[in-house]
PDB file of C-alpha atoms and ligand atoms in Angstrom:
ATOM      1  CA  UNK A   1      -1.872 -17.399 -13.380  1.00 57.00           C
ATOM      2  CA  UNK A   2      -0.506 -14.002 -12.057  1.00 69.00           C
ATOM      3  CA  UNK A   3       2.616 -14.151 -11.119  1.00 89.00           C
ATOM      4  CA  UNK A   4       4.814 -11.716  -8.177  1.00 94.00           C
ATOM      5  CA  UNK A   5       6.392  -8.754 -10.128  1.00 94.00           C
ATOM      6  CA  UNK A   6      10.049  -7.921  -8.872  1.00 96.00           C
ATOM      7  CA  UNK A   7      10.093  -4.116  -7.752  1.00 96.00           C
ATOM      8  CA  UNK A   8      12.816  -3.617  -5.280  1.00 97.00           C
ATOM      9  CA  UNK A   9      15.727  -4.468  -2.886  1.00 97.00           C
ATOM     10  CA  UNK A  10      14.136  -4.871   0.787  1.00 96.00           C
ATOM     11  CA  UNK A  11      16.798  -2.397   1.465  1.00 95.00           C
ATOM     12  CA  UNK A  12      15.805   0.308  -0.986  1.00 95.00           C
ATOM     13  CA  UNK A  13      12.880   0.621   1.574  1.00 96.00           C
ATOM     14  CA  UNK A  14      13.951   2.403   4.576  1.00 95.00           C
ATOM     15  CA  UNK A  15      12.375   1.163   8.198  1.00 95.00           C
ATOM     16  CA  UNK A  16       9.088   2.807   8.810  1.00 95.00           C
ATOM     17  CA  UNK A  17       8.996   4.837   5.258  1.00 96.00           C
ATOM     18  CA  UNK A  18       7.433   3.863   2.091  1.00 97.00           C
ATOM     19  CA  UNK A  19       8.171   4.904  -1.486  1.00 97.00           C
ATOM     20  CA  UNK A  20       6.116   4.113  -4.811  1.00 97.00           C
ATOM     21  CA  UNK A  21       6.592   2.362  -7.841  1.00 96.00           C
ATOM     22  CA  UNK A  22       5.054   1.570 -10.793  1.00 94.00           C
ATOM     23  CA  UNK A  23       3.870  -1.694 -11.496  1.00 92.00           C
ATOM     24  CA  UNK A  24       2.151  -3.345 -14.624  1.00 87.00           C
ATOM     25  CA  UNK A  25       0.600   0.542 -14.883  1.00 88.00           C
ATOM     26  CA  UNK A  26      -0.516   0.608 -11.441  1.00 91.00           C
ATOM     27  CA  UNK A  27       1.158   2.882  -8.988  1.00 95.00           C
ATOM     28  CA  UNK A  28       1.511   1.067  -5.785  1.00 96.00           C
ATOM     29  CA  UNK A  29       3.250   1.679  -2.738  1.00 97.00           C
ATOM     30  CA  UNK A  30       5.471  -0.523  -0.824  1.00 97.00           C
ATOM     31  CA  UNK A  31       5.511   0.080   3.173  1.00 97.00           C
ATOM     32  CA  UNK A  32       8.547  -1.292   5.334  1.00 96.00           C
ATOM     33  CA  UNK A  33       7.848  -1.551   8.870  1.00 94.00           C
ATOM     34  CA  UNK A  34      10.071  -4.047  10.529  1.00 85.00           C
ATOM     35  CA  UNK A  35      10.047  -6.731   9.642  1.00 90.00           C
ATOM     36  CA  UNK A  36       6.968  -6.727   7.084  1.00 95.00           C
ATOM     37  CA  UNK A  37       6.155  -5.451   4.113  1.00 97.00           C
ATOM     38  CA  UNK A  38       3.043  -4.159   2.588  1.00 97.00           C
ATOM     39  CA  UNK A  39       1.765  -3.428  -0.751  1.00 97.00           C
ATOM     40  CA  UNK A  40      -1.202  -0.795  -1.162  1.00 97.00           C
ATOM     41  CA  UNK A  41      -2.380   1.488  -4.504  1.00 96.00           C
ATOM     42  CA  UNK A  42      -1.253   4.719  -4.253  1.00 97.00           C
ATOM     43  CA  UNK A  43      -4.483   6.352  -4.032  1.00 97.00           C
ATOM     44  CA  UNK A  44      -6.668   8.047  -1.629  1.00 98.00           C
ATOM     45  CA  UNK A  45      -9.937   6.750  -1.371  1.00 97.00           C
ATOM     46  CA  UNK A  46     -11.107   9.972  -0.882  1.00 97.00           C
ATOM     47  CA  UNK A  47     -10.626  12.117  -3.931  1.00 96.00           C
ATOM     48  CA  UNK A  48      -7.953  10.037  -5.212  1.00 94.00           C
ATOM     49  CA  UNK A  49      -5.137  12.332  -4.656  1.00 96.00           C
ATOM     50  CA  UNK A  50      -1.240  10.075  -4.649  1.00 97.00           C
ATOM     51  CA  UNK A  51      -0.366   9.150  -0.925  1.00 97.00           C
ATOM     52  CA  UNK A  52       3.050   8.861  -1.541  1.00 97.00           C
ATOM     53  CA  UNK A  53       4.663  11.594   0.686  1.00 96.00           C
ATOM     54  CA  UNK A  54       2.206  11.532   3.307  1.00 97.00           C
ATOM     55  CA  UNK A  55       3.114  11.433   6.718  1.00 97.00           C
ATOM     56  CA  UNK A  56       3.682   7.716   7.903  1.00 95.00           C
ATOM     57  CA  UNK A  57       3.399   7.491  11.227  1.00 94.00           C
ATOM     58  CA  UNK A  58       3.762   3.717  13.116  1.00 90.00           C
ATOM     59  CA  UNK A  59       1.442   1.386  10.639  1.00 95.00           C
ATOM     60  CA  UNK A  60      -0.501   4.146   9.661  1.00 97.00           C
ATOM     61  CA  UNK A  61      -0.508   6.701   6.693  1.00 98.00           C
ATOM     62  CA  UNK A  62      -2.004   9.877   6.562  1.00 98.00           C
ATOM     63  CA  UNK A  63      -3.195  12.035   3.076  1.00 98.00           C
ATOM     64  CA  UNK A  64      -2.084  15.165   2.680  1.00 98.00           C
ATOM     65  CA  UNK A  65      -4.843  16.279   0.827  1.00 97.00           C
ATOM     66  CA  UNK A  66      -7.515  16.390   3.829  1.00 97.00           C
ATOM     67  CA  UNK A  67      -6.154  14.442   6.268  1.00 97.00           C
ATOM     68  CA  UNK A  68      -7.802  10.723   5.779  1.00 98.00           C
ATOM     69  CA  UNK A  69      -5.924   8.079   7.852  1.00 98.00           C
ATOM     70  CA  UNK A  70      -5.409   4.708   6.654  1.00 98.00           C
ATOM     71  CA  UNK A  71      -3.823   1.714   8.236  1.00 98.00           C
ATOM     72  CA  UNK A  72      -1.247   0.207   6.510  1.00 97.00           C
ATOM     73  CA  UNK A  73      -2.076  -3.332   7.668  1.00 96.00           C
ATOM     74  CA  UNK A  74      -5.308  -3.704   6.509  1.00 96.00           C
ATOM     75  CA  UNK A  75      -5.969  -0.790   3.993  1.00 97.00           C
ATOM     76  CA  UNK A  76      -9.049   0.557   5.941  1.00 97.00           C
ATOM     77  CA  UNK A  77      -9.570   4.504   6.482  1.00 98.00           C
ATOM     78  CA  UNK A  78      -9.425   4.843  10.217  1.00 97.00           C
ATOM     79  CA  UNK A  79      -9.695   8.865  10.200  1.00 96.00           C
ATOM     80  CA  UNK A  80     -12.309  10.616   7.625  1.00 92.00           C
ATOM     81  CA  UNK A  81     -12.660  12.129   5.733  1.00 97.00           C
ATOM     82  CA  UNK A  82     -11.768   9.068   3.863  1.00 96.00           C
ATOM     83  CA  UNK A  83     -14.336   5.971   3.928  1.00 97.00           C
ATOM     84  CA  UNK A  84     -13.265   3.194   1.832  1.00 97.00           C
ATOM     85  CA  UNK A  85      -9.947   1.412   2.431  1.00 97.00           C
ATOM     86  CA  UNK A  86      -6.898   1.309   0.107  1.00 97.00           C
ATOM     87  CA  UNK A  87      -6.734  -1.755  -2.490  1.00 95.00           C
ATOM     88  CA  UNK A  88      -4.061  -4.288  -0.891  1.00 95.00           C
ATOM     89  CA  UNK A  89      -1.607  -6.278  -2.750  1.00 95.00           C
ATOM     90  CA  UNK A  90       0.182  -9.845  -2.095  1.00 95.00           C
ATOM     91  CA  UNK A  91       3.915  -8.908  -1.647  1.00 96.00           C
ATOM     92  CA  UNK A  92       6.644 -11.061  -0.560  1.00 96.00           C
ATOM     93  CA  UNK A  93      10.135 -10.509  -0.311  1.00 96.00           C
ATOM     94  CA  UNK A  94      12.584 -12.969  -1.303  1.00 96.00           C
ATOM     95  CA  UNK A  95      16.325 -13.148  -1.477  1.00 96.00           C
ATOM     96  CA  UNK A  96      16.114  -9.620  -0.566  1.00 95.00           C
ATOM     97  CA  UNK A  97      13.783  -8.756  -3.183  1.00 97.00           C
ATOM     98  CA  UNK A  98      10.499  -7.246  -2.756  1.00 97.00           C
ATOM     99  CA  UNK A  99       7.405  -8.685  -5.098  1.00 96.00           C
ATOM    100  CA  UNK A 100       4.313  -7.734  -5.567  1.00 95.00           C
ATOM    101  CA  UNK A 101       1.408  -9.225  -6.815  1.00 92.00           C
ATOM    102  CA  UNK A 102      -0.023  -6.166  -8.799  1.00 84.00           C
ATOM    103  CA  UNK A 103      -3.259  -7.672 -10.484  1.00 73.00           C
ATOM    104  CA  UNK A 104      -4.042  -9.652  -7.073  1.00 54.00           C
ATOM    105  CA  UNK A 105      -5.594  -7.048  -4.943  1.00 57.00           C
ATOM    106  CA  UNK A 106      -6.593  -8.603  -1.765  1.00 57.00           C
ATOM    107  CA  UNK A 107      -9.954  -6.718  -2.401  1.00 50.00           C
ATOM    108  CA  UNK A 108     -11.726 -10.149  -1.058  1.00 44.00           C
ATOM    109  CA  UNK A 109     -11.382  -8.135   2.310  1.00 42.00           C
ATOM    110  CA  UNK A 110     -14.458  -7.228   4.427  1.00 39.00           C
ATOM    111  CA  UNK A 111     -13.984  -3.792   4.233  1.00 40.00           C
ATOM    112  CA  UNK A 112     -14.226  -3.461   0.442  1.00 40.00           C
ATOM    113  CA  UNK A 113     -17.780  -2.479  -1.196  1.00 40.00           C
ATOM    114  CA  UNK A 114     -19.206  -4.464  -3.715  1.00 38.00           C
ATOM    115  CA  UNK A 115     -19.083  -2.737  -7.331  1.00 41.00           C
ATOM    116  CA  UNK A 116     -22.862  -1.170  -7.803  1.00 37.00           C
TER     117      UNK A 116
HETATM  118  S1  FES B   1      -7.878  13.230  -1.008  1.00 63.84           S
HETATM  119 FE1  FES B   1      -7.051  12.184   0.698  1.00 63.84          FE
HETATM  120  S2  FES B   1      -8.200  12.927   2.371  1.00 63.84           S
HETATM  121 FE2  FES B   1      -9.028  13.938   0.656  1.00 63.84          FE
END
């Protein structure tokens, strides 16, 4: 059974910015936006360049490779050139810890392609 990985103090995330971490080898970004958190690979769907750094702006993120937009909530590319949405991981914060989940993506989402 996976368990939640401890990566963080709530407060090491600053309202409405983000900042990356490494967890279990996967490089995954943890979102504050008051009061929620949200876990999502660091990873542009697009041509895979890190989207730590890019502009956040409300719940969204935006590349700044070429532009794609993604929304934090969900994962899904709302602005091309991006398609496909970012993988999505369980988080939780507790005690004033943040947790992640890092081998559960939430890929059972309807915006996630089936492997071909
Ligand atoms: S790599 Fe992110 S928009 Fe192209």
């Amino acid at each position: 059974m996976t368990s939640f990985v401890d990566v963080c103090a709530f407060e090491d995330i600053p309202n409405g910015k983000h900042r990356a971490f490494n967890v279990d080898g996967l490089s995954i970004l943890i979102f504050r936006i008051n009061p929620d958190v949200f876990a999502l690979e660091n990873r542009c769907t697009h041509l895979d360049f890190p989207l730590e750094g890019g502009r956040q702006i409300g719940s969204d993120i935006i590349c700044r490779k070429h532009g794609a937009r993604f929304d934090i909530r969900s994962g899904k590319a709302v602005v091309g050139p991006a398609v496909d949405p970012l993988r999505r991981f369980e988080v939780r914060v507790r005690e004033g810890r943040v947790e992640v989940k890092p081998s559960m993506p939430l890929s059972r989402n309807p915006f996630v392609r089936a492997a071909s």
